[in-house]
């Protein structure tokens, strides 16, 4: 498999065809497989640029594929599945998926998620920069690979959402994120969630990582717009 390829693992032919069609039109080189065992065999030989992974598959399911992939690679993975429960979504992200799309979905949305994931840390985007290496900012350290956050040499407990929020901001320093963009990137678009949720999570995150949460050093509010990370 060519390193610029996207591997789509999907057993539903109509879904596989649509995903392949849209990604090909967007300029990607796409290979679709419909069986978990075939996907594993393929991934043992070569690593694609990104994997779009269905969870319910014949022979070997998507979770098993993801855990095998993560044992030896940081290749971006977008989970594509009919499971829409929040707990499944969190489990997917905790297992190391980069994004999560629930069916039914819009193919254009999938294409934009693929672009976004590749932009914010696809392994082939910056080969010399390991996306799993520890990120250091004064008294704050983040290790994305083991989801460890250290503030002032103390390990901090973050929920999955808090961690994902922090990582998104940190990987895009100084970029201003609106609440709706954060909702889209961290919570996903498929369910309506009150934008106030972002405010609540942001407050908790600041309480955990900032020396003085009312005068945050790292996560700054851009009034009327959203938030940005100041490295
Ligand atoms: Ca399936």
XYZ file of N, CA, C and O and ligand atoms in Angstrom, residues 10-12 54 56-57 103, ligand 1:
29
model
N -14.798 -1.167 5.654
C -16.257 -1.015 5.743
C -16.909 -2.198 5.030
O -16.621 -2.453 3.872
N -17.780 -2.904 5.737
C -18.378 -4.096 5.116
C -19.699 -3.833 4.413
O -20.218 -4.692 3.732
N -20.243 -2.633 4.597
C -21.497 -2.312 3.929
C -21.142 -1.733 2.556
O -20.599 -0.623 2.488
N -14.785 1.166 10.147
C -16.101 0.768 10.659
C -15.852 -0.117 11.887
O -14.825 -0.791 11.970
N -18.293 -2.486 13.356
C -18.901 -3.811 13.209
C -18.479 -4.416 11.872
O -18.940 -3.977 10.819
N -17.606 -5.405 11.951
C -17.048 -5.992 10.720
C -17.012 -7.506 10.839
O -16.932 -8.033 11.942
N -23.038 6.986 11.767
C -23.954 6.838 10.634
C -25.370 7.128 11.114
O -25.693 6.757 12.228
Ca -20.395 -2.701 9.540
